[in-house]
Coordinates of C-alpha atoms and ligand atoms in Angstrom, one line a residue:
M1 CA 155.7 -96.0 -31.0
R2 CA 153.7 -94.5 -28.2
P3 CA 153.2 -97.0 -25.4
P4 CA 149.6 -98.5 -25.8
T5 CA 146.5 -96.7 -23.6
R6 CA 145.1 -99.7 -21.7
Y7 CA 141.4 -99.9 -21.1
R8 CA 139.7 -102.4 -18.8
V9 CA 135.9 -102.9 -18.6
I10 CA 134.8 -104.8 -15.6
L11 CA 131.0 -106.2 -15.4
R12 CA 131.2 -104.7 -11.5
N13 CA 127.5 -104.7 -10.8
P14 CA 125.1 -105.9 -13.5
H15 CA 122.0 -105.6 -11.1
A16 CA 122.8 -101.9 -10.6
H17 CA 123.7 -101.7 -14.4
L18 CA 127.2 -100.6 -13.6
F19 CA 130.5 -101.1 -15.6
E20 CA 133.9 -100.3 -13.8
V21 CA 135.8 -98.7 -16.6
S22 CA 139.6 -97.9 -16.3
C23 CA 142.0 -96.0 -18.7
T24 CA 145.7 -96.5 -18.0
V25 CA 148.3 -94.0 -19.3
V26 CA 151.9 -95.4 -18.6
D27 CA 153.8 -92.0 -18.9
P28 CA 151.2 -89.2 -18.0
D29 CA 151.6 -85.6 -19.0
L30 CA 154.0 -84.0 -16.3
K31 CA 151.9 -81.1 -16.3
G32 CA 148.6 -83.1 -15.5
Q33 CA 147.2 -85.4 -17.8
G34 CA 143.8 -84.4 -19.4
F35 CA 141.0 -86.9 -20.4
R36 CA 137.9 -86.1 -22.5
L37 CA 134.9 -88.2 -23.5
P38 CA 133.1 -88.0 -26.6
T39 CA 129.6 -86.0 -26.6
W40 CA 128.3 -88.1 -29.6
I41 CA 128.7 -91.1 -31.3
P42 CA 129.6 -91.2 -35.2
G43 CA 126.2 -92.2 -37.3
S44 CA 123.7 -90.7 -34.8
Y45 CA 123.9 -87.0 -35.1
L46 CA 122.6 -85.8 -31.6
I47 CA 124.9 -84.5 -28.8
R48 CA 124.2 -87.2 -26.1
E49 CA 126.3 -86.3 -23.4
F50 CA 127.6 -89.5 -22.7
A51 CA 129.6 -88.0 -19.6
R52 CA 126.1 -87.8 -17.6
H53 CA 126.4 -91.6 -17.2
F54 CA 129.7 -91.3 -15.4
V55 CA 128.6 -91.9 -11.8
R56 CA 132.2 -91.8 -10.2
V57 CA 135.4 -91.0 -11.4
R58 CA 138.5 -91.4 -9.5
A59 CA 142.5 -91.7 -10.1
E60 CA 145.4 -93.5 -8.8
A61 CA 149.0 -93.9 -9.6
R62 CA 151.4 -96.9 -7.9
G63 CA 148.7 -97.7 -5.5
T64 CA 148.4 -94.1 -4.4
V65 CA 145.0 -91.7 -4.9
V66 CA 145.8 -89.2 -7.4
P67 CA 143.5 -85.9 -7.2
I68 CA 141.2 -85.6 -10.4
V69 CA 139.1 -82.5 -11.0
K70 CA 136.4 -81.9 -13.7
E71 CA 137.2 -78.9 -16.1
A72 CA 134.2 -79.1 -18.3
K73 CA 131.2 -81.4 -18.7
D74 CA 132.9 -84.0 -20.8
R75 CA 136.6 -83.3 -19.4
W76 CA 138.8 -84.3 -16.3
R77 CA 142.3 -83.7 -15.3
A78 CA 144.7 -85.5 -13.0
A79 CA 147.2 -84.1 -10.9
P80 CA 150.8 -84.4 -12.2
C81 CA 152.2 -87.6 -11.2
A82 CA 154.6 -90.7 -12.0
G83 CA 153.0 -93.1 -14.3
P84 CA 151.2 -95.3 -14.8
L85 CA 148.3 -93.2 -14.2
C86 CA 144.8 -95.1 -14.2
V87 CA 141.6 -93.5 -14.0
I88 CA 138.5 -95.6 -13.0
A89 CA 135.0 -94.7 -13.6
D90 CA 131.8 -96.4 -12.6
V91 CA 129.5 -96.0 -15.6
Y92 CA 125.8 -96.5 -15.4
A93 CA 124.6 -98.5 -18.7
F94 CA 120.8 -99.1 -19.1
D95 CA 120.3 -97.8 -22.7
F96 CA 118.9 -100.9 -24.7
S97 CA 119.4 -98.8 -28.0
V98 CA 122.3 -99.4 -30.1
R99 CA 124.0 -95.9 -29.5
T100 CA 125.1 -96.1 -25.7
A101 CA 125.5 -98.7 -23.3
Y102 CA 123.5 -101.7 -21.3
L103 CA 124.2 -104.1 -18.6
D104 CA 122.2 -106.6 -16.5
A105 CA 122.4 -110.2 -16.0
L106 CA 120.9 -111.0 -19.4
R107 CA 123.2 -109.0 -21.4
G108 CA 126.3 -106.8 -21.6
Y109 CA 126.7 -104.1 -24.6
F110 CA 128.8 -100.9 -25.0
N111 CA 129.7 -98.6 -27.6
G112 CA 133.1 -97.1 -26.9
P113 CA 132.3 -93.5 -27.0
S114 CA 129.9 -93.9 -24.0
L115 CA 132.5 -95.8 -21.9
F116 CA 136.3 -94.8 -23.0
L117 CA 138.1 -91.6 -22.1
C118 CA 140.5 -90.4 -24.6
P119 CA 143.9 -89.3 -22.9
D120 CA 144.8 -85.6 -24.4
G121 CA 147.5 -85.9 -26.9
R122 CA 147.1 -89.7 -27.4
A123 CA 144.2 -90.3 -29.9
D124 CA 146.8 -91.8 -32.1
A125 CA 148.4 -94.4 -29.7
P126 CA 147.3 -97.9 -30.1
C127 CA 145.0 -99.2 -27.4
E128 CA 144.3 -102.5 -25.4
L129 CA 141.3 -103.5 -24.0
E130 CA 140.6 -106.1 -21.6
L131 CA 137.2 -107.6 -20.8
V132 CA 136.6 -109.1 -17.5
A133 CA 133.8 -111.1 -16.2
P134 CA 132.9 -112.7 -12.9
D135 CA 133.5 -116.5 -12.9
I136 CA 130.0 -117.2 -11.9
A137 CA 126.8 -118.1 -13.4
P138 CA 125.3 -116.6 -15.8
Y139 CA 128.4 -114.6 -17.0
R140 CA 130.5 -117.8 -17.2
N141 CA 128.2 -118.6 -20.1
W142 CA 128.7 -115.4 -21.9
R143 CA 130.4 -115.1 -25.1
I144 CA 131.9 -111.6 -26.6
A145 CA 131.0 -110.6 -30.0
T146 CA 133.0 -107.7 -31.6
T147 CA 135.0 -106.9 -34.6
M148 CA 137.9 -105.6 -32.5
P149 CA 140.9 -107.7 -33.2
R150 CA 141.7 -110.3 -30.5
A151 CA 145.1 -109.9 -28.4
E152 CA 145.1 -112.7 -26.0
A153 CA 141.4 -113.5 -25.9
A154 CA 140.4 -116.8 -27.2
P155 CA 137.9 -116.6 -30.1
W156 CA 134.4 -115.3 -28.8
G157 CA 136.1 -114.8 -25.3
F158 CA 136.8 -112.5 -22.5
G159 CA 140.2 -111.3 -22.3
T160 CA 142.5 -108.5 -24.2
Y161 CA 141.5 -107.0 -27.2
R162 CA 143.6 -104.3 -29.3
A163 CA 143.0 -101.5 -31.7
D164 CA 145.2 -99.2 -33.6
N165 CA 144.2 -95.9 -32.1
Y166 CA 141.3 -94.4 -30.2
D167 CA 139.2 -93.8 -33.5
A168 CA 139.3 -97.8 -34.0
L169 CA 138.7 -98.4 -30.4
I170 CA 135.5 -96.5 -30.4
D171 CA 134.2 -98.1 -33.7
H172 CA 134.1 -101.6 -32.7
P173 CA 130.9 -102.2 -30.3
V174 CA 130.9 -105.1 -27.9
E175 CA 128.3 -107.5 -27.1
M176 CA 128.4 -109.8 -24.4
A177 CA 125.8 -112.5 -23.7
D178 CA 124.8 -116.2 -24.0
F179 CA 123.5 -115.2 -27.6
V180 CA 123.2 -117.6 -30.6
S181 CA 125.3 -117.3 -33.7
T182 CA 125.6 -118.0 -37.4
S183 CA 128.3 -117.2 -40.0
F184 CA 128.4 -117.2 -43.8
E185 CA 131.0 -116.1 -46.4
A186 CA 130.3 -113.1 -48.7
G187 CA 132.6 -110.6 -50.6
G188 CA 135.5 -112.9 -49.6
A189 CA 134.9 -112.2 -46.0
R190 CA 133.7 -114.0 -43.1
H191 CA 130.4 -112.7 -41.6
D192 CA 129.2 -113.7 -38.2
V193 CA 125.7 -112.9 -36.9
T194 CA 125.0 -113.0 -33.3
I195 CA 121.4 -112.7 -31.9
T196 CA 120.8 -111.9 -28.2
G197 CA 117.3 -112.4 -26.6
K198 CA 114.6 -115.1 -26.3
V199 CA 114.2 -115.9 -30.0
E200 CA 113.4 -118.9 -32.2
V201 CA 115.2 -118.5 -35.5
D202 CA 116.0 -120.1 -38.8
L203 CA 119.6 -119.2 -38.8
D204 CA 120.2 -120.9 -42.2
R205 CA 117.9 -118.7 -43.9
L206 CA 119.0 -115.7 -42.3
S207 CA 122.4 -116.4 -43.3
T208 CA 121.5 -117.5 -47.1
D209 CA 119.5 -114.1 -47.3
L210 CA 122.2 -112.0 -46.0
A211 CA 124.8 -113.6 -48.0
H212 CA 122.9 -112.7 -51.4
I213 CA 122.4 -109.0 -50.1
C214 CA 126.0 -108.6 -48.9
Q215 CA 127.6 -110.3 -52.2
W216 CA 125.3 -108.0 -54.1
Q217 CA 126.6 -105.0 -52.6
A218 CA 130.2 -105.9 -53.0
D219 CA 129.6 -106.5 -56.4
L220 CA 128.0 -103.2 -56.8
F221 CA 131.1 -101.3 -55.6
G222 CA 133.4 -103.8 -57.1
N223 CA 131.8 -103.6 -60.4
E224 CA 132.0 -107.1 -61.3
P225 CA 130.6 -110.7 -59.9
N226 CA 132.3 -111.9 -56.7
S227 CA 133.9 -108.8 -55.8
R228 CA 135.7 -108.5 -52.5
A229 CA 134.4 -106.3 -49.7
P230 CA 136.9 -103.7 -48.1
F231 CA 137.3 -106.0 -44.9
D232 CA 138.1 -109.4 -44.0
R233 CA 135.6 -109.8 -41.2
Y234 CA 132.1 -108.3 -40.7
L235 CA 129.7 -108.7 -37.7
F236 CA 125.8 -108.3 -37.5
Q237 CA 125.2 -107.8 -33.6
V238 CA 121.5 -108.3 -33.3
A239 CA 119.4 -107.6 -30.1
A240 CA 115.9 -109.1 -30.5
T241 CA 113.1 -107.8 -28.1
G242 CA 109.3 -107.7 -28.1
D243 CA 109.4 -104.0 -29.6
G244 CA 112.3 -102.2 -31.1
Y245 CA 113.8 -100.9 -34.0
G246 CA 117.1 -99.2 -34.9
G247 CA 120.9 -99.8 -36.3
L248 CA 123.8 -98.1 -36.1
E249 CA 126.7 -98.5 -38.7
H250 CA 130.2 -99.3 -37.9
R251 CA 133.5 -99.7 -40.1
T252 CA 133.3 -103.7 -39.8
S253 CA 130.3 -104.3 -37.8
T254 CA 126.9 -103.0 -37.1
S255 CA 124.6 -103.2 -33.9
L256 CA 120.9 -103.8 -34.8
C257 CA 117.9 -103.7 -32.4
C258 CA 114.6 -105.3 -33.8
K259 CA 111.3 -107.0 -32.9
R260 CA 111.8 -110.9 -32.6
D261 CA 109.1 -111.4 -34.8
E262 CA 110.9 -109.7 -37.5
L263 CA 113.5 -112.7 -37.6
P264 CA 112.5 -115.6 -39.8
A265 CA 111.0 -118.4 -37.7
P266 CA 111.8 -122.1 -38.5
G267 CA 109.5 -123.5 -41.1
A268 CA 108.0 -120.0 -41.8
P269 CA 106.5 -120.0 -45.3
G270 CA 107.0 -117.1 -47.8
L271 CA 108.9 -113.7 -46.8
S272 CA 106.9 -111.7 -44.3
A273 CA 106.7 -107.8 -44.3
D274 CA 108.4 -108.1 -40.9
Y275 CA 111.3 -110.0 -42.2
R276 CA 111.5 -108.0 -45.1
R277 CA 111.6 -104.9 -42.7
F278 CA 114.6 -106.8 -40.9
L279 CA 116.4 -107.4 -44.1
G280 CA 116.1 -103.8 -45.0
L281 CA 117.9 -102.7 -42.0
A282 CA 120.4 -105.0 -42.2
S283 CA 121.1 -104.0 -45.7
H284 CA 121.1 -100.7 -44.8
E285 CA 123.7 -100.7 -42.0
Y286 CA 125.9 -102.9 -44.4
F287 CA 125.7 -100.3 -47.1
H288 CA 127.0 -97.8 -44.9
A289 CA 130.3 -100.0 -44.5
W290 CA 131.2 -98.2 -48.1
N291 CA 128.9 -95.1 -47.8
A292 CA 129.2 -93.2 -44.5
K293 CA 132.2 -95.4 -43.1
R294 CA 134.5 -95.3 -45.9
I295 CA 132.8 -92.4 -48.3
K296 CA 132.4 -89.9 -45.7
P297 CA 131.7 -86.1 -45.9
A298 CA 134.7 -83.9 -45.5
A299 CA 133.2 -82.6 -42.0
F300 CA 133.7 -85.9 -40.4
V301 CA 137.3 -86.2 -41.7
P302 CA 138.4 -86.6 -38.8
Y303 CA 135.2 -86.6 -36.4
D304 CA 135.2 -84.2 -33.9
L305 CA 133.5 -85.8 -30.9
T306 CA 133.5 -82.7 -28.7
Q307 CA 130.8 -80.9 -30.8
E308 CA 128.2 -80.8 -33.8
N309 CA 129.9 -81.6 -37.1
Y310 CA 127.9 -79.8 -39.9
T311 CA 127.4 -81.0 -43.4
R312 CA 124.6 -80.4 -45.8
Q313 CA 125.0 -84.0 -47.4
L314 CA 123.6 -86.2 -44.7
W315 CA 120.8 -86.7 -47.2
A316 CA 123.1 -88.5 -49.5
F317 CA 124.9 -90.6 -46.8
E318 CA 121.5 -91.4 -45.2
G319 CA 119.1 -90.9 -48.3
I320 CA 121.2 -93.0 -50.8
T321 CA 121.8 -95.5 -48.3
S322 CA 118.0 -95.9 -47.7
Y323 CA 117.3 -96.1 -51.2
Y324 CA 120.1 -99.0 -51.9
D325 CA 118.8 -100.7 -48.6
D326 CA 115.6 -101.8 -50.3
L327 CA 116.8 -101.8 -53.7
A328 CA 119.6 -104.3 -52.8
L329 CA 116.9 -106.8 -51.5
V330 CA 115.0 -106.7 -55.1
R331 CA 118.4 -106.8 -57.0
S332 CA 120.0 -109.8 -55.2
G333 CA 116.9 -111.7 -55.6
V334 CA 115.8 -112.0 -52.0
I335 CA 112.3 -110.1 -52.5
D336 CA 110.5 -109.5 -56.3
P337 CA 109.8 -106.3 -57.8
K338 CA 106.3 -106.0 -56.6
S339 CA 107.4 -106.5 -53.0
Y340 CA 109.9 -103.7 -53.9
L341 CA 107.6 -101.3 -55.3
E342 CA 105.4 -101.7 -52.4
L343 CA 108.1 -100.4 -50.3
V344 CA 108.9 -97.3 -52.6
A345 CA 105.2 -96.6 -52.6
Q346 CA 104.9 -96.8 -48.5
N347 CA 108.1 -94.2 -48.5
I348 CA 106.3 -91.9 -51.1
T349 CA 103.4 -91.9 -48.7
T350 CA 105.6 -91.2 -45.6
V351 CA 107.1 -88.2 -47.2
L352 CA 103.7 -86.9 -48.8
R353 CA 102.0 -87.0 -45.3
G354 CA 104.6 -84.4 -44.1
P355 CA 104.0 -81.0 -44.6
G356 CA 107.3 -80.3 -43.6
R357 CA 108.8 -81.4 -46.7
K358 CA 107.3 -78.0 -48.1
V359 CA 109.1 -76.0 -45.4
Q360 CA 112.8 -77.6 -45.1
S361 CA 115.0 -78.7 -48.0
L362 CA 117.2 -81.9 -47.6
A363 CA 120.3 -80.1 -47.4
D364 CA 118.7 -78.0 -44.8
S365 CA 117.7 -81.1 -42.8
S366 CA 120.8 -82.6 -43.2
F367 CA 122.5 -79.3 -41.7
D368 CA 120.2 -78.9 -38.7
A369 CA 119.9 -82.9 -37.9
W370 CA 121.6 -82.1 -34.2
I371 CA 118.5 -80.0 -33.4
K372 CA 115.7 -81.1 -35.5
F373 CA 115.6 -84.5 -36.9
Y374 CA 117.1 -86.0 -33.9
R375 CA 114.9 -83.9 -31.7
R376 CA 111.5 -84.4 -33.1
D377 CA 108.4 -83.0 -31.4
E378 CA 104.8 -82.4 -31.7
N379 CA 105.5 -79.8 -34.6
S380 CA 108.1 -81.8 -36.7
P381 CA 105.8 -83.2 -39.2
N382 CA 105.1 -79.5 -40.1
A383 CA 108.8 -78.2 -39.9
V384 CA 111.2 -81.1 -40.7
V385 CA 111.6 -83.2 -43.5
S386 CA 113.4 -86.6 -43.1
Y387 CA 116.5 -86.7 -45.1
Y388 CA 116.2 -90.6 -44.9
V389 CA 112.8 -91.0 -46.5
K390 CA 112.8 -87.9 -48.8
G391 CA 116.4 -88.3 -49.2
A392 CA 115.9 -92.2 -50.5
L393 CA 113.0 -90.8 -52.8
V394 CA 115.6 -88.3 -54.2
A395 CA 118.3 -90.8 -54.5
L396 CA 115.6 -93.0 -56.6
A397 CA 114.9 -89.9 -58.8
L398 CA 118.6 -89.2 -59.2
D399 CA 118.9 -92.8 -60.3
L400 CA 116.2 -92.7 -62.7
T401 CA 117.3 -89.6 -64.2
L402 CA 121.0 -90.7 -64.4
R403 CA 119.7 -93.9 -66.1
T404 CA 118.0 -91.8 -68.8
A405 CA 121.2 -90.2 -69.5
R406 CA 123.1 -93.8 -69.9
S407 CA 124.5 -93.5 -66.4
S408 CA 123.3 -94.9 -63.2
L409 CA 123.5 -94.1 -59.5
D410 CA 125.6 -97.4 -59.3
D411 CA 128.1 -95.4 -61.6
L412 CA 127.9 -92.6 -59.0
M413 CA 128.5 -94.5 -56.1
R414 CA 131.6 -96.4 -57.9
L415 CA 133.2 -93.0 -59.0
L416 CA 132.6 -91.8 -55.2
W417 CA 134.2 -95.1 -54.0
K418 CA 137.2 -94.5 -56.0
R419 CA 137.5 -91.1 -55.6
Y420 CA 136.8 -90.9 -51.7
G421 CA 136.3 -94.2 -50.2
E422 CA 139.4 -95.9 -51.6
T423 CA 141.4 -92.7 -50.7
S424 CA 140.1 -91.9 -47.5
I425 CA 139.6 -88.4 -48.5
G426 CA 136.5 -86.7 -47.2
V427 CA 133.8 -85.6 -49.8
P428 CA 133.7 -82.0 -50.1
E429 CA 130.3 -80.2 -49.6
N430 CA 129.1 -80.1 -53.3
G431 CA 131.2 -83.5 -54.2
I432 CA 128.2 -85.5 -54.8
R433 CA 126.5 -83.0 -57.0
D434 CA 129.9 -82.6 -59.1
A435 CA 130.4 -86.1 -59.3
A436 CA 126.7 -86.5 -60.7
I437 CA 127.2 -83.7 -63.1
E438 CA 130.6 -85.3 -64.3
L439 CA 128.5 -88.3 -65.1
A440 CA 125.4 -87.0 -66.9
G441 CA 126.1 -83.2 -67.1
T442 CA 125.2 -79.8 -66.2
H443 CA 121.2 -80.0 -66.3
L444 CA 121.7 -81.9 -62.9
N445 CA 122.5 -78.4 -61.5
D446 CA 118.6 -77.7 -61.5
F447 CA 117.9 -81.1 -60.3
F448 CA 120.1 -80.4 -57.0
A449 CA 118.7 -77.1 -56.8
R450 CA 115.2 -78.1 -56.8
Y451 CA 115.0 -81.4 -54.8
V452 CA 118.2 -81.0 -52.6
D453 CA 118.6 -77.3 -51.8
G454 CA 115.1 -76.4 -52.6
T455 CA 111.7 -78.1 -51.3
E456 CA 110.0 -79.6 -54.5
D457 CA 108.9 -82.9 -54.6
A458 CA 110.9 -85.3 -56.8
P459 CA 109.4 -85.9 -59.8
L460 CA 108.5 -89.4 -59.4
E461 CA 105.7 -89.9 -61.5
A462 CA 107.1 -88.6 -64.7
L463 CA 110.3 -90.4 -64.3
F464 CA 108.3 -93.8 -63.4
A465 CA 106.5 -93.4 -66.6
G466 CA 109.9 -94.2 -68.6
F467 CA 110.6 -97.1 -66.5
G468 CA 107.1 -99.1 -67.0
V469 CA 105.7 -98.1 -63.5
A470 CA 102.3 -96.5 -62.9
Y471 CA 102.3 -94.0 -60.1
R472 CA 99.0 -93.6 -58.4
L473 CA 97.7 -91.6 -55.4
R474 CA 94.6 -92.0 -53.1
P475 CA 93.3 -91.0 -49.9
A476 CA 94.2 -93.0 -46.7
E477 CA 91.9 -95.5 -45.6
G478 CA 92.4 -95.1 -41.7
Q479 CA 95.6 -94.7 -39.5
S480 CA 96.9 -98.1 -40.4
D481 CA 97.1 -97.4 -44.0
R482 CA 100.7 -97.0 -44.9
G483 CA 100.2 -97.0 -48.4
G484 CA 101.8 -99.5 -51.1
K485 CA 98.5 -101.0 -51.7
R486 CA 95.8 -100.5 -54.1
G487 CA 93.1 -99.8 -51.7
R488 CA 89.4 -100.2 -51.6
N489 CA 88.9 -96.9 -53.7
A490 CA 91.5 -97.2 -56.3
N491 CA 89.0 -96.5 -58.9
G492 CA 87.9 -93.3 -57.4
D493 CA 84.0 -94.4 -57.6
E494 CA 83.4 -94.3 -53.7
P495 CA 82.3 -91.1 -52.1
P496 CA 85.0 -88.5 -51.0
V497 CA 86.5 -89.4 -47.8
A498 CA 86.4 -86.8 -44.9
W499 CA 89.6 -85.7 -42.9
L500 CA 90.3 -84.5 -39.6
G501 CA 94.1 -82.9 -40.1
A502 CA 95.4 -84.7 -37.1
S503 CA 97.1 -87.9 -36.1
L504 CA 95.2 -90.0 -33.3
A505 CA 96.4 -91.8 -30.4
G506 CA 95.9 -93.2 -27.0
G507 CA 93.1 -95.9 -27.5
D508 CA 90.1 -95.2 -25.3
E509 CA 91.6 -91.8 -24.3
P510 CA 92.3 -90.1 -27.5
V511 CA 94.9 -87.4 -28.0
L512 CA 96.3 -85.7 -31.0
P513 CA 100.3 -86.5 -31.2
H514 CA 100.3 -84.0 -34.2
V515 CA 98.1 -81.3 -35.7
F516 CA 98.9 -80.9 -39.4
S517 CA 99.6 -77.3 -41.0
G518 CA 96.5 -75.7 -42.6
G519 CA 94.3 -78.7 -41.8
P520 CA 90.8 -78.7 -40.2
A521 CA 92.0 -79.6 -36.6
E522 CA 94.3 -76.6 -36.8
Q523 CA 91.7 -74.5 -38.3
A524 CA 89.3 -75.5 -35.5
G525 CA 91.9 -74.2 -32.8
L526 CA 92.9 -77.8 -31.8
A527 CA 96.6 -78.4 -30.7
A528 CA 98.9 -81.0 -30.3
G529 CA 98.8 -82.9 -27.3
D530 CA 94.7 -82.1 -26.8
S531 CA 92.7 -84.9 -25.3
I532 CA 89.5 -85.3 -27.2
V533 CA 86.6 -86.1 -24.8
A534 CA 83.5 -86.1 -27.1
M535 CA 82.4 -85.5 -30.7
D536 CA 78.7 -84.3 -31.3
G537 CA 78.2 -84.9 -27.5
V538 CA 79.3 -88.6 -27.5
R539 CA 82.3 -89.8 -25.8
M540 CA 85.2 -91.0 -28.3
S541 CA 87.8 -93.5 -28.3
V542 CA 90.2 -93.6 -31.3
P543 CA 88.1 -96.1 -33.1
A544 CA 85.2 -94.4 -32.5
I545 CA 86.7 -91.1 -34.1
E546 CA 87.6 -93.2 -37.0
K547 CA 84.3 -94.4 -37.5
L548 CA 82.6 -91.0 -37.2
V549 CA 84.9 -89.2 -39.7
R550 CA 84.5 -92.3 -42.2
R551 CA 80.6 -91.9 -41.7
R552 CA 80.9 -88.1 -42.4
R553 CA 81.5 -86.4 -45.9
P554 CA 84.0 -83.5 -46.5
G555 CA 82.1 -80.1 -45.6
E556 CA 80.3 -81.5 -42.6
S557 CA 81.0 -80.3 -39.2
V558 CA 81.7 -81.8 -35.9
A559 CA 81.3 -80.4 -32.3
V560 CA 84.4 -81.3 -30.2
H561 CA 85.0 -81.2 -26.7
A562 CA 88.9 -81.5 -25.8
F563 CA 90.9 -81.0 -22.9
R564 CA 93.9 -78.8 -23.2
R565 CA 96.0 -79.4 -20.1
D566 CA 93.2 -79.5 -17.7
E567 CA 90.8 -76.6 -19.2
L568 CA 87.9 -77.7 -21.4
I569 CA 87.6 -76.5 -24.9
T570 CA 84.5 -76.7 -27.1
T571 CA 84.9 -76.1 -31.0
E572 CA 83.4 -76.8 -34.4
L573 CA 85.6 -78.7 -36.5
T574 CA 84.7 -78.7 -40.2
L575 CA 86.0 -81.8 -42.0
A576 CA 88.1 -81.3 -45.3
P577 CA 88.5 -83.8 -48.2
A578 CA 91.0 -86.4 -47.4
P579 CA 94.2 -85.5 -49.3
D580 CA 95.4 -88.1 -52.0
D581 CA 98.7 -88.7 -49.9
T582 CA 98.7 -92.3 -50.2
C583 CA 100.7 -94.0 -53.0
W584 CA 100.7 -97.4 -54.7
L585 CA 102.6 -98.5 -57.6
A586 CA 101.8 -100.9 -60.3
L587 CA 104.1 -102.4 -63.2
A588 CA 102.9 -101.4 -66.5
D589 CA 101.9 -104.7 -68.6
T590 CA 101.9 -102.8 -72.0
I591 CA 105.1 -101.2 -72.6
D592 CA 107.8 -101.1 -75.4
E593 CA 111.0 -103.1 -75.5
A594 CA 113.1 -100.1 -74.5
T595 CA 110.9 -99.4 -71.5
R596 CA 111.3 -103.2 -70.3
A597 CA 114.9 -103.0 -70.8
R598 CA 115.4 -99.9 -68.8
R599 CA 113.0 -101.3 -66.0
M600 CA 115.0 -104.6 -66.3
A601 CA 118.5 -102.7 -65.8
W602 CA 116.8 -101.0 -62.7
L603 CA 115.4 -103.8 -61.1
G604 CA 118.1 -106.2 -62.0
R605 CA 115.7 -108.7 -63.3
E606 CA 112.3 -109.3 -65.2
A607 CA 109.6 -107.7 -63.2
S608 CA 107.4 -110.8 -63.5
G609 CA 109.8 -113.1 -61.8
P610 CA 109.0 -116.2 -59.9
Q611 CA 109.5 -114.9 -56.2
A612 CA 106.8 -114.7 -53.8
S613 CA 105.8 -111.4 -52.6
A614 CA 105.6 -110.2 -48.7
T615 CA 102.5 -111.6 -47.4
T616 CA 101.3 -108.3 -45.9
Ligands
ZN1 ZN1 121.7 -95.0 -42.0

């Protein structure tokens, strides 16, 4: 066996946000040892150039300085020397997201790809990691949360950890802080939850709800009650702040960032929409332990962390996961079917409001994630479709389609798990379509051609009818209307609503973040980034614009004064009828027994169950 590569992370200067990270190779390459840093992190499809945060790099062997040169943006080479060779880097860490690294006197956190050099030719060597903190307050009270196996470190302690190889080393992010924690059993595995940040949280409630969701997911793939998860230990690493949202999946853990209001407060009644959002995020990342971390596209086996890894199937790894994240909440009994349908209707609304869905297919959105979905700009709503949100709707449509053919998406996931997850074989580019066709027949070729490779909307209205769900559309009632609710004008007896064709932001100094293709703002020559100064000669704020548009009827004109950069533009904007882009779903009461049975099999329970729905 190769000697282990030894890594050490020292909290060198938390106030300057600097880790000192070293990588030691016992028997370096005689021709000069090369080192490389990943340019991206699996699960987040953007070249992030982690090396840009390497502030200073030096090398030494046996107490002597060894020259080290940079060969490329992400590569270094040390001069030939006798080992052990140690490369030491000061790494700036001040990204609070789940994707990179962070250090101050309140918290330390890192993902391996942003800190750990991989010595050339040694990706398969075992790794040791030593975590070192100053023995002073506040670091003395910090604990370590990671699922990286402990070597000599005490439970939750600083000290040494180990990984089988480089790939494993960088898939166990490390949280270091004075966090609160709780644990629960599910799927035969111990699950820990750590929460960093100033929070008041009902940990018992959180554990109970997460345990239901996790066990349900293990049972889905295991196909029987009380199935085992494919790991012995799992960790939810949560960082809670005033504002934040995000998650990243790993093989036996996930890093989550949330608003502290999304965590359940002690004694809080019901299940708030905020808490439901947090549970959906946790459920999403947990589902990835099967779908993305173990069932993976062939393009990711192995990951090439030096460049983009292209696949047209991200819609399935993210979209199917996005479908099951909320579905797991209702199927496990944590939310009721009405609350679930509200979430689905909000997703439908999000997709319907993006003209980009008519331009880009899910397969193309997957392929171009690196330069489009992860690099959104003012034109993205017109040019890009989200493989998460539309992907979830196509997964839903596929589930309902398979169910009418006496199968289900559950069956498809179990087939993919047996074929690709348990075997660690990558899913070939058409592997998911082919598996679906095996289950339900070649008519599904048409489904994939239209909704995955093509840009058609999934036929949800027709599919829902077979499951006792009524699909309804109405115009938006303002910027904060995300859909999911019936709305004031559900019966259509109010006068038609007018529409500007642009989104608004900026409060008292309104700007247009997005101008939608073919809408009134675009036709009037307004552009994304324009600041609206006045309409019909009166100074405007965002609420004032909303009020003005509400009072007018479609077809009426408004004089608009706007600044583009520093130049004044004057134009006449003709309001259009607001599109029916806001969805709400209702359980149909008068349905036959066969429809009721299908609905029950899909949602896992009788749709008029006793659970309380989300409060808002
Ligand atoms: Zn995801």
